[in-house]
mmCIF file of C-alpha atoms in Angstrom:
data_model
loop_
_atom_site.group_PDB
_atom_site.id
_atom_site.type_symbol
_atom_site.label_atom_id
_atom_site.label_comp_id
_atom_site.label_asym_id
_atom_site.label_seq_id
_atom_site.Cartn_x
_atom_site.Cartn_y
_atom_site.Cartn_z
ATOM 1 C CA UNK A 1 -25.513 -22.367 3.439
ATOM 2 C CA UNK A 2 -21.898 -20.953 3.669
ATOM 3 C CA UNK A 3 -20.094 -18.929 0.837
ATOM 4 C CA UNK A 4 -17.913 -21.092 -1.141
ATOM 5 C CA UNK A 5 -14.274 -20.473 -0.263
ATOM 6 C CA UNK A 6 -12.131 -18.769 -2.974
ATOM 7 C CA UNK A 7 -9.263 -20.170 -4.216
ATOM 8 C CA UNK A 8 -6.259 -18.110 -3.912
ATOM 9 C CA UNK A 9 -2.643 -18.563 -5.744
ATOM 10 C CA UNK A 10 0.193 -16.150 -3.927
ATOM 11 C CA UNK A 11 2.731 -15.094 -6.303
ATOM 12 C CA UNK A 12 5.578 -14.266 -4.334
ATOM 13 C CA UNK A 13 6.929 -16.513 -1.742
ATOM 14 C CA UNK A 14 9.901 -13.759 -0.127
ATOM 15 C CA UNK A 15 8.952 -11.081 2.901
ATOM 16 C CA UNK A 16 5.373 -9.921 1.753
ATOM 17 C CA UNK A 17 4.056 -12.696 -0.064
ATOM 18 C CA UNK A 18 4.911 -15.212 3.024
ATOM 19 C CA UNK A 19 3.671 -12.672 5.660
ATOM 20 C CA UNK A 20 0.190 -12.238 3.503
ATOM 21 C CA UNK A 21 0.194 -16.171 2.834
ATOM 22 C CA UNK A 22 0.331 -16.914 6.892
ATOM 23 C CA UNK A 23 -1.716 -13.889 8.069
ATOM 24 C CA UNK A 24 -4.701 -15.442 5.468
ATOM 25 C CA UNK A 25 -4.268 -19.325 6.212
ATOM 26 C CA UNK A 26 -4.382 -18.232 10.078
ATOM 27 C CA UNK A 27 -7.264 -15.692 9.705
ATOM 28 C CA UNK A 28 -8.934 -15.836 6.833
ATOM 29 C CA UNK A 29 -11.840 -18.726 6.113
ATOM 30 C CA UNK A 30 -13.393 -17.018 3.032
ATOM 31 C CA UNK A 31 -10.012 -17.887 1.313
ATOM 32 C CA UNK A 32 -8.291 -21.052 0.669
ATOM 33 C CA UNK A 33 -4.363 -20.916 -0.813
ATOM 34 C CA UNK A 34 -3.852 -23.779 -3.444
ATOM 35 C CA UNK A 35 -0.789 -22.347 -5.381
ATOM 36 C CA UNK A 36 2.343 -20.256 -4.329
ATOM 37 C CA UNK A 37 4.347 -19.185 -7.602
ATOM 38 C CA UNK A 38 7.882 -17.723 -6.677
ATOM 39 C CA UNK A 39 11.087 -18.220 -9.932
ATOM 40 C CA UNK A 40 12.681 -19.254 -6.482
ATOM 41 C CA UNK A 41 11.404 -22.727 -7.110
ATOM 42 C CA UNK A 42 13.160 -23.779 -3.462
ATOM 43 C CA UNK A 43 11.063 -20.382 -1.408
ATOM 44 C CA UNK A 44 7.899 -21.463 -3.348
ATOM 45 C CA UNK A 45 8.004 -24.856 -2.430
ATOM 46 C CA UNK A 46 8.889 -24.457 1.322
ATOM 47 C CA UNK A 47 6.342 -22.101 1.491
ATOM 48 C CA UNK A 48 3.651 -24.180 0.114
ATOM 49 C CA UNK A 49 4.697 -27.131 2.050
ATOM 50 C CA UNK A 50 4.237 -25.101 5.374
ATOM 51 C CA UNK A 51 0.462 -23.619 3.693
ATOM 52 C CA UNK A 52 -0.563 -27.140 2.294
ATOM 53 C CA UNK A 53 -0.354 -25.494 -1.003
ATOM 54 C CA UNK A 54 1.062 -26.381 -4.875
ATOM 55 C CA UNK A 55 4.237 -24.920 -5.177
ATOM 56 C CA UNK A 56 5.512 -23.355 -8.936
ATOM 57 C CA UNK A 57 8.750 -22.924 -10.073
ATOM 58 C CA UNK A 58 7.268 -20.551 -12.868
ATOM 59 C CA UNK A 59 4.696 -17.512 -11.219
ATOM 60 C CA UNK A 60 2.607 -17.357 -14.322
ATOM 61 C CA UNK A 61 1.822 -21.210 -14.393
ATOM 62 C CA UNK A 62 0.522 -20.887 -10.664
ATOM 63 C CA UNK A 63 -1.858 -17.959 -11.800
ATOM 64 C CA UNK A 64 -3.445 -20.580 -14.382
ATOM 65 C CA UNK A 65 -3.758 -23.182 -11.944
ATOM 66 C CA UNK A 66 -6.184 -25.526 -11.381
ATOM 67 C CA UNK A 67 -8.577 -24.222 -8.591
ATOM 68 C CA UNK A 68 -7.245 -20.831 -8.707
ATOM 69 C CA UNK A 69 -10.081 -18.286 -8.568
ATOM 70 C CA UNK A 70 -7.875 -15.253 -7.053
ATOM 71 C CA UNK A 71 -4.655 -13.711 -7.577
ATOM 72 C CA UNK A 72 -2.640 -12.227 -4.706
ATOM 73 C CA UNK A 73 0.673 -10.682 -6.552
ATOM 74 C CA UNK A 74 3.564 -9.784 -3.694
ATOM 75 C CA UNK A 75 6.158 -10.065 -6.190
ATOM 76 C CA UNK A 76 8.757 -6.391 -6.570
ATOM 77 C CA UNK A 77 6.244 -3.927 -8.027
ATOM 78 C CA UNK A 78 8.792 -3.133 -10.928
ATOM 79 C CA UNK A 79 7.353 -7.038 -11.858
ATOM 80 C CA UNK A 80 3.548 -6.497 -10.810
ATOM 81 C CA UNK A 81 2.374 -5.331 -14.611
ATOM 82 C CA UNK A 82 2.903 -8.670 -16.122
ATOM 83 C CA UNK A 83 1.754 -11.061 -13.639
ATOM 84 C CA UNK A 84 -1.470 -8.932 -13.279
ATOM 85 C CA UNK A 85 -1.697 -8.562 -16.696
ATOM 86 C CA UNK A 86 -1.790 -12.568 -17.167
ATOM 87 C CA UNK A 87 -3.834 -13.116 -14.091
ATOM 88 C CA UNK A 88 -6.584 -10.864 -15.588
ATOM 89 C CA UNK A 89 -6.635 -12.438 -19.552
ATOM 90 C CA UNK A 90 -6.805 -15.793 -17.484
ATOM 91 C CA UNK A 91 -10.281 -14.228 -15.634
ATOM 92 C CA UNK A 92 -9.154 -14.281 -12.128
ATOM 93 C CA UNK A 93 -9.551 -11.341 -9.310
ATOM 94 C CA UNK A 94 -6.317 -9.349 -8.603
ATOM 95 C CA UNK A 95 -5.043 -8.377 -4.659
ATOM 96 C CA UNK A 96 -1.536 -6.380 -5.592
ATOM 97 C CA UNK A 97 0.553 -4.907 -3.840
ATOM 98 C CA UNK A 98 1.226 -1.339 -3.835
ATOM 99 C CA UNK A 99 2.388 0.589 -5.680
ATOM 100 C CA UNK A 100 0.807 -0.931 -8.654
ATOM 101 C CA UNK A 101 3.850 0.423 -11.025
ATOM 102 C CA UNK A 102 6.511 1.944 -11.012
ATOM 103 C CA UNK A 103 4.998 4.381 -13.881
ATOM 104 C CA UNK A 104 1.936 6.089 -15.216
ATOM 105 C CA UNK A 105 1.608 4.229 -18.680
ATOM 106 C CA UNK A 106 2.214 0.743 -16.651
ATOM 107 C CA UNK A 107 -0.407 1.862 -14.035
ATOM 108 C CA UNK A 108 -2.617 2.817 -16.777
ATOM 109 C CA UNK A 109 -1.641 -0.735 -18.610
ATOM 110 C CA UNK A 110 -2.937 -2.573 -15.856
ATOM 111 C CA UNK A 111 -6.112 -0.669 -15.353
ATOM 112 C CA UNK A 112 -6.866 -1.241 -19.298
ATOM 113 C CA UNK A 113 -6.031 -5.095 -18.630
ATOM 114 C CA UNK A 114 -8.523 -5.684 -15.813
ATOM 115 C CA UNK A 115 -10.841 -3.588 -17.287
ATOM 116 C CA UNK A 116 -11.083 -5.436 -20.604
ATOM 117 C CA UNK A 117 -11.164 -8.598 -18.789
ATOM 118 C CA UNK A 118 -13.889 -7.361 -16.455
ATOM 119 C CA UNK A 119 -12.029 -8.716 -13.126
ATOM 120 C CA UNK A 120 -11.752 -7.371 -9.971
ATOM 121 C CA UNK A 121 -8.872 -5.276 -8.565
ATOM 122 C CA UNK A 122 -8.128 -4.313 -5.128
ATOM 123 C CA UNK A 123 -4.939 -2.516 -4.567
ATOM 124 C CA UNK A 124 -2.924 -3.778 -0.681
ATOM 125 C CA UNK A 125 -3.214 -0.138 0.722
ATOM 126 C CA UNK A 126 -4.377 -2.390 3.774
ATOM 127 C CA UNK A 127 -4.655 1.098 6.061
ATOM 128 C CA UNK A 128 -8.585 1.083 4.501
ATOM 129 C CA UNK A 129 -8.961 -2.189 6.507
ATOM 130 C CA UNK A 130 -7.304 -1.585 9.878
ATOM 131 C CA UNK A 131 -9.425 -1.484 12.520
ATOM 132 C CA UNK A 132 -7.974 1.404 14.065
ATOM 133 C CA UNK A 133 -8.080 3.332 10.442
ATOM 134 C CA UNK A 134 -11.676 2.072 10.443
ATOM 135 C CA UNK A 135 -12.846 3.580 13.852
ATOM 136 C CA UNK A 136 -11.695 7.084 13.041
ATOM 137 C CA UNK A 137 -13.023 7.054 9.276
ATOM 138 C CA UNK A 138 -16.435 5.949 10.588
ATOM 139 C CA UNK A 139 -16.293 9.198 13.211
ATOM 140 C CA UNK A 140 -15.107 11.744 10.788
ATOM 141 C CA UNK A 141 -17.529 9.942 8.268
ATOM 142 C CA UNK A 142 -20.188 10.300 11.340
ATOM 143 C CA UNK A 143 -19.693 14.431 11.172
ATOM 144 C CA UNK A 144 -17.846 13.844 14.706
ATOM 145 C CA UNK A 145 -15.336 16.092 13.613
ATOM 146 C CA UNK A 146 -16.521 18.895 11.784
ATOM 147 C CA UNK A 147 -15.171 20.632 8.936
ATOM 148 C CA UNK A 148 -11.869 18.764 8.331
ATOM 149 C CA UNK A 149 -8.718 21.515 8.721
ATOM 150 C CA UNK A 150 -5.556 19.047 9.072
ATOM 151 C CA UNK A 151 -4.203 15.899 8.010
ATOM 152 C CA UNK A 152 -0.965 14.958 9.511
ATOM 153 C CA UNK A 153 0.973 11.510 9.576
ATOM 154 C CA UNK A 154 4.442 10.195 9.767
ATOM 155 C CA UNK A 155 6.108 6.554 8.747
ATOM 156 C CA UNK A 156 9.280 5.989 10.175
ATOM 157 C CA UNK A 157 10.731 2.600 9.548
ATOM 158 C CA UNK A 158 12.848 0.381 12.273
ATOM 159 C CA UNK A 159 14.327 -2.127 9.683
ATOM 160 C CA UNK A 160 16.881 -1.059 6.794
ATOM 161 C CA UNK A 161 15.232 -1.943 3.693
ATOM 162 C CA UNK A 162 16.547 -4.346 1.388
ATOM 163 C CA UNK A 163 18.895 -3.372 -1.763
ATOM 164 C CA UNK A 164 15.813 -4.001 -4.122
ATOM 165 C CA UNK A 165 13.810 -1.702 -2.283
ATOM 166 C CA UNK A 166 16.478 1.000 -1.922
ATOM 167 C CA UNK A 167 16.889 1.014 -5.123
ATOM 168 C CA UNK A 168 14.270 3.692 -6.900
ATOM 169 C CA UNK A 169 14.725 1.368 -10.074
ATOM 170 C CA UNK A 170 13.210 -1.549 -8.591
ATOM 171 C CA UNK A 171 11.655 0.031 -5.222
ATOM 172 C CA UNK A 172 10.255 3.126 -6.592
ATOM 173 C CA UNK A 173 12.146 5.667 -4.564
ATOM 174 C CA UNK A 174 10.705 6.550 -1.113
ATOM 175 C CA UNK A 175 7.604 8.749 -2.943
ATOM 176 C CA UNK A 176 6.101 5.302 -3.834
ATOM 177 C CA UNK A 177 7.552 2.632 -1.508
ATOM 178 C CA UNK A 178 6.801 4.585 1.495
ATOM 179 C CA UNK A 179 4.760 7.764 0.580
ATOM 180 C CA UNK A 180 1.850 6.059 -1.055
ATOM 181 C CA UNK A 181 0.269 4.442 2.075
ATOM 182 C CA UNK A 182 0.235 8.220 3.675
ATOM 183 C CA UNK A 183 -1.245 9.324 0.275
ATOM 184 C CA UNK A 184 -4.093 6.916 0.041
ATOM 185 C CA UNK A 185 -4.444 7.736 3.843
ATOM 186 C CA UNK A 186 -4.973 11.236 3.274
ATOM 187 C CA UNK A 187 -7.564 10.654 0.174
ATOM 188 C CA UNK A 188 -9.398 8.343 2.474
ATOM 189 C CA UNK A 189 -9.629 9.980 5.863
ATOM 190 C CA UNK A 190 -10.244 13.269 4.176
ATOM 191 C CA UNK A 191 -12.465 12.510 2.168
ATOM 192 C CA UNK A 192 -10.856 15.130 -0.587
ATOM 193 C CA UNK A 193 -7.994 14.934 -3.178
ATOM 194 C CA UNK A 194 -4.869 15.800 -2.700
ATOM 195 C CA UNK A 195 -4.651 18.624 -5.351
ATOM 196 C CA UNK A 196 -1.022 20.728 -4.663
ATOM 197 C CA UNK A 197 2.165 19.028 -2.732
ATOM 198 C CA UNK A 198 5.323 20.481 -1.666
ATOM 199 C CA UNK A 199 8.281 18.698 -0.494
ATOM 200 C CA UNK A 200 11.963 18.343 0.733
ATOM 201 C CA UNK A 201 14.447 15.908 1.605
ATOM 202 C CA UNK A 202 17.804 14.201 2.541
ATOM 203 C CA UNK A 203 20.303 11.705 2.308
ATOM 204 C CA UNK A 204 21.306 10.812 6.576
ATOM 205 C CA UNK A 205 20.759 6.959 6.576
ATOM 206 C CA UNK A 206 21.884 5.674 2.919
ATOM 207 C CA UNK A 207 24.447 7.429 1.392
ATOM 208 C CA UNK A 208 23.871 4.649 -1.274
ATOM 209 C CA UNK A 209 20.389 6.361 -2.270
ATOM 210 C CA UNK A 210 22.397 9.560 -3.783
ATOM 211 C CA UNK A 211 23.562 8.082 -6.620
ATOM 212 C CA UNK A 212 20.112 7.779 -7.775
ATOM 213 C CA UNK A 213 18.775 10.819 -7.183
ATOM 214 C CA UNK A 214 16.419 9.853 -4.331
ATOM 215 C CA UNK A 215 15.996 10.670 -0.482
ATOM 216 C CA UNK A 216 15.623 8.589 2.498
ATOM 217 C CA UNK A 217 13.913 11.474 4.921
ATOM 218 C CA UNK A 218 11.518 13.794 3.394
ATOM 219 C CA UNK A 219 8.651 16.166 4.616
ATOM 220 C CA UNK A 220 5.406 16.700 2.077
ATOM 221 C CA UNK A 221 3.192 19.177 2.468
ATOM 222 C CA UNK A 222 -0.277 18.617 0.694
ATOM 223 C CA UNK A 223 -3.291 20.681 0.101
ATOM 224 C CA UNK A 224 -7.059 19.042 -0.700
ATOM 225 C CA UNK A 225 -9.783 20.152 -2.813
ATOM 226 C CA UNK A 226 -11.391 20.642 -0.121
ATOM 227 C CA UNK A 227 -9.006 23.516 1.456
ATOM 228 C CA UNK A 228 -7.751 21.528 3.832
ATOM 229 C CA UNK A 229 -3.824 20.871 4.608
ATOM 230 C CA UNK A 230 -1.935 18.387 5.747
ATOM 231 C CA UNK A 231 1.835 17.036 6.537
ATOM 232 C CA UNK A 232 3.697 13.627 5.914
ATOM 233 C CA UNK A 233 6.716 12.890 7.471
ATOM 234 C CA UNK A 234 9.109 9.428 6.266
ATOM 235 C CA UNK A 235 12.320 8.237 7.403
ATOM 236 C CA UNK A 236 13.836 4.790 6.288
ATOM 237 C CA UNK A 237 15.352 4.218 9.518
ATOM 238 C CA UNK A 238 14.838 5.464 13.361
ATOM 239 C CA UNK A 239 16.492 3.598 16.038
ATOM 240 C CA UNK A 240 13.281 3.176 19.295
ATOM 241 C CA UNK A 241 10.870 1.340 16.315
ATOM 242 C CA UNK A 242 8.377 1.300 13.349
ATOM 243 C CA UNK A 243 6.268 4.600 14.160
ATOM 244 C CA UNK A 244 2.730 4.862 12.111
ATOM 245 C CA UNK A 245 1.033 7.777 13.933
ATOM 246 C CA UNK A 246 -2.021 9.792 12.121
ATOM 247 C CA UNK A 247 -4.345 12.764 12.939
ATOM 248 C CA UNK A 248 -6.906 14.269 11.495
ATOM 249 C CA UNK A 249 -7.943 17.611 12.918
ATOM 250 C CA UNK A 250 -11.759 19.392 12.198
ATOM 251 C CA UNK A 251 -13.197 22.120 13.690
ATOM 252 C CA UNK A 252 -15.279 19.923 16.398
ATOM 253 C CA UNK A 253 -12.606 17.515 17.265
ATOM 254 C CA UNK A 254 -9.718 15.797 16.479
ATOM 255 C CA UNK A 255 -8.962 12.187 15.169
ATOM 256 C CA UNK A 256 -5.616 10.038 16.697
ATOM 257 C CA UNK A 257 -4.230 6.787 14.834
ATOM 258 C CA UNK A 258 -1.960 5.357 16.643
ATOM 259 C CA UNK A 259 0.517 6.326 19.632
ATOM 260 C CA UNK A 260 3.238 5.578 21.652
ATOM 261 C CA UNK A 261 4.952 3.422 22.654
ATOM 262 C CA UNK A 262 4.474 1.981 19.179
ATOM 263 C CA UNK A 263 0.855 1.537 20.202
ATOM 264 C CA UNK A 264 -1.778 0.779 18.274
ATOM 265 C CA UNK A 265 -5.615 2.482 18.622
ATOM 266 C CA UNK A 266 -7.151 5.147 17.320
ATOM 267 C CA UNK A 267 -8.955 7.946 19.606
ATOM 268 C CA UNK A 268 -11.195 11.011 19.430
ATOM 269 C CA UNK A 269 -10.419 14.271 21.406
ATOM 270 C CA UNK A 270 -13.203 17.224 21.894
ATOM 271 C CA UNK A 271 -13.464 19.734 24.465
ATOM 272 C CA UNK A 272 -13.364 18.186 28.115
ATOM 273 C CA UNK A 273 -10.745 14.975 26.555
ATOM 274 C CA UNK A 274 -9.486 12.625 24.624
ATOM 275 C CA UNK A 275 -11.629 8.702 24.511
ATOM 276 C CA UNK A 276 -9.238 6.279 23.652
ATOM 277 C CA UNK A 277 -10.175 3.136 21.436
ATOM 278 C CA UNK A 278 -7.189 0.818 22.228
ATOM 279 C CA UNK A 279 -6.759 -2.487 20.187
ATOM 280 C CA UNK A 280 -6.003 -5.665 21.696
ATOM 281 C CA UNK A 281 -2.027 -4.962 22.695
ATOM 282 C CA UNK A 282 -1.356 -8.844 21.515
ATOM 283 C CA UNK A 283 -1.981 -8.307 17.807
ATOM 284 C CA UNK A 284 0.750 -6.724 15.747
ATOM 285 C CA UNK A 285 1.014 -3.529 14.173
ATOM 286 C CA UNK A 286 -1.197 -4.497 11.129
ATOM 287 C CA UNK A 287 -1.631 -8.028 10.793
ATOM 288 C CA UNK A 288 -5.171 -7.272 11.301
ATOM 289 C CA UNK A 289 -5.096 -4.651 8.404
ATOM 290 C CA UNK A 290 -3.706 -7.729 6.133
ATOM 291 C CA UNK A 291 -5.839 -10.057 7.367
ATOM 292 C CA UNK A 292 -9.474 -7.824 6.880
ATOM 293 C CA UNK A 293 -8.363 -6.718 3.747
ATOM 294 C CA UNK A 294 -7.573 -10.147 2.417
ATOM 295 C CA UNK A 295 -11.314 -11.055 4.015
ATOM 296 C CA UNK A 296 -13.361 -7.906 2.265
ATOM 297 C CA UNK A 297 -11.304 -8.618 -1.062
ATOM 298 C CA UNK A 298 -12.647 -12.502 -0.282
ATOM 299 C CA UNK A 299 -15.972 -11.406 0.712
ATOM 300 C CA UNK A 300 -16.395 -8.774 -2.344
ATOM 301 C CA UNK A 301 -16.131 -11.462 -5.214
ATOM 302 C CA UNK A 302 -18.388 -14.195 -3.115
ATOM 303 C CA UNK A 303 -21.108 -10.885 -2.509
ATOM 304 C CA UNK A 304 -20.041 -9.751 -6.245
ATOM 305 C CA UNK A 305 -19.788 -6.645 -4.985
ATOM 306 C CA UNK A 306 -17.452 -3.656 -5.884
ATOM 307 C CA UNK A 307 -13.523 -3.965 -4.320
ATOM 308 C CA UNK A 308 -12.026 -1.295 -1.736
ATOM 309 C CA UNK A 309 -9.068 0.150 -2.224
ATOM 310 C CA UNK A 310 -9.438 0.096 -6.044
ATOM 311 C CA UNK A 311 -7.215 0.434 -9.311
ATOM 312 C CA UNK A 312 -8.387 4.007 -9.217
ATOM 313 C CA UNK A 313 -6.987 4.358 -5.903
ATOM 314 C CA UNK A 314 -4.115 3.102 -6.817
ATOM 315 C CA UNK A 315 -3.695 5.213 -9.576
ATOM 316 C CA UNK A 316 -4.748 8.486 -7.658
ATOM 317 C CA UNK A 317 -1.705 7.747 -4.824
ATOM 318 C CA UNK A 318 0.722 7.046 -7.838
ATOM 319 C CA UNK A 319 0.096 10.890 -9.239
ATOM 320 C CA UNK A 320 0.123 12.056 -6.021
ATOM 321 C CA UNK A 321 3.855 10.342 -5.445
ATOM 322 C CA UNK A 322 5.246 11.374 -8.693
ATOM 323 C CA UNK A 323 4.618 14.801 -7.858
ATOM 324 C CA UNK A 324 6.107 14.832 -4.542
ATOM 325 C CA UNK A 325 9.040 13.101 -5.825
ATOM 326 C CA UNK A 326 9.040 15.999 -8.498
ATOM 327 C CA UNK A 327 8.933 18.810 -5.774
ATOM 328 C CA UNK A 328 11.938 16.927 -3.792
ATOM 329 C CA UNK A 329 14.203 17.258 -7.114
ATOM 330 C CA UNK A 330 12.575 20.686 -8.739
ATOM 331 C CA UNK A 331 11.474 22.475 -5.383
ATOM 332 C CA UNK A 332 8.628 24.885 -5.411
ATOM 333 C CA UNK A 333 4.706 23.584 -5.592
ATOM 334 C CA UNK A 334 3.517 20.863 -7.914
ATOM 335 C CA UNK A 335 0.133 20.407 -8.633
ATOM 336 C CA UNK A 336 -0.616 16.798 -9.217
ATOM 337 C CA UNK A 337 -2.884 17.434 -12.559
ATOM 338 C CA UNK A 338 0.242 18.221 -13.961
ATOM 339 C CA UNK A 339 1.544 14.925 -13.890
ATOM 340 C CA UNK A 340 -1.547 13.796 -15.979
ATOM 341 C CA UNK A 341 -1.113 16.343 -18.483
ATOM 342 C CA UNK A 342 2.218 15.459 -18.097
ATOM 343 C CA UNK A 343 1.866 11.630 -19.289
ATOM 344 C CA UNK A 344 5.176 11.014 -18.269
ATOM 345 C CA UNK A 345 6.328 7.284 -20.227
ATOM 346 C CA UNK A 346 9.041 6.923 -18.079
ATOM 347 C CA UNK A 347 9.556 5.676 -14.336
ATOM 348 C CA UNK A 348 10.062 7.921 -11.526
ATOM 349 C CA UNK A 349 14.168 7.022 -11.966
ATOM 350 C CA UNK A 350 15.263 4.577 -15.262
ATOM 351 C CA UNK A 351 14.353 1.130 -14.775
ATOM 352 C CA UNK A 352 16.837 -1.704 -15.462
ATOM 353 C CA UNK A 353 15.120 -4.586 -18.005
ATOM 354 C CA UNK A 354 13.288 -7.407 -16.933
ATOM 355 C CA UNK A 355 12.499 -10.019 -18.221
ATOM 356 C CA UNK A 356 10.313 -13.142 -15.560
ATOM 357 C CA UNK A 357 8.748 -11.861 -12.789
ATOM 358 C CA UNK A 358 11.194 -12.215 -9.851
ATOM 359 C CA UNK A 359 11.412 -13.232 -5.976
ATOM 360 C CA UNK A 360 8.866 -11.326 -3.954
ATOM 361 C CA UNK A 361 12.618 -11.566 -1.360
ATOM 362 C CA UNK A 362 12.540 -7.880 -1.281
ATOM 363 C CA UNK A 363 8.801 -6.662 -1.244
ATOM 364 C CA UNK A 364 7.541 -5.286 1.137
ATOM 365 C CA UNK A 365 4.721 -2.253 2.260
#
C-alpha cells in the first residue's frame, strides 16, 4: 500500500526557496507542495503558479494552510526562529535551511519549541544526503580507511554573494554562512566531535565586510575528540567556478569527494591506486543532495522515524562556527566548549531589529 504524500509549505520564494521547490516538484514524489509563502507576494504567486500551489503573502498563514503537514524554511537565517516556532506551534514537521539561527539563544529557543511541540526538525546540511558523501561515509563506517587521521575540505564560491548574505548581521558571516557546511561534514565523516579550532582570515574580495569585522577568505584548523586533526579553506569567490572538495585520510586508505574540473564523485585510495566512484556528469553539483534530503525528510515522517541531520547537529555546527569566528578575531586556539560555558546571548555580530519574515531572495546555502 503506497504511503500518503506529505503536504509541504515552502516558506521563502527567493533563490533557495525556488530551487528547493523546483527540485522537490521534479524529483521527490513523497512530497506535494501545497503552499508557497513569502512577504513578496508577487514572488510567492509566481512560484506557486509554476509549482501548482497556493500563494500566501503572509508566510505564517502558509504554515497553517489546509493540507500542510510539513514546512520547508528557506527565508534568510535571521528570520528562521519566527517561522520555525510558528510551524512547531501548528504541529508541522520542519526542514530548515542552515544555520538554524545567528546566535545560540535563538538556536536553543528553536530546539525548545520543537521539543515542546513534539515535531521533527531536520537541518539543511544536504551533504549528508549527497550520493558522493553517502558513498564515502559508507566506506568510512565499514572501516575501509582504518583509523581516521586527517580531514581536509575546501569551499570556494563563484557567484558574488547577495548583500544580505555578505552582511554578517543578516547572513551570519563567513563561518555561519559557509563554514557550517564544512563543520557538519567534518563531524559526519570523521564520526567525532570538533573540540578545538584555530583560524585566520583576510579581506581580499569584498572590502565592505571589513566594516562588519568579518572576512571573505579564511582557513580553519580543527582538532577532533578522537585525536584526529583537520583543516578547512573558505573563499567567497574564485574565478574558475564553484569548488567543493573533501578528503578523509586514515591509516589504511583515503577517501576523496569531489575533484577537478568541478566534478562530482567520490573515490577510495589505498596501496596500489585510487578507485573513482563518479556521479553522472549530467547531474548538477548537489542537485541530487537537495532532492534526496527532502525525500529523506518525507520518509522520516511517513515511517515515523528520526531525521538526520537533527537540530542537535545544527547546534553543534553553530558552536564550531562561533568558536572559529572568535579565533579569527582574537587569535590563538579556541575550545568549542568555551562557547557552551559562555552562553553568549548576542549574535556573532549585531543584528538589526526585524518584525516579519523577509523574502528569501538573498537566502543561500
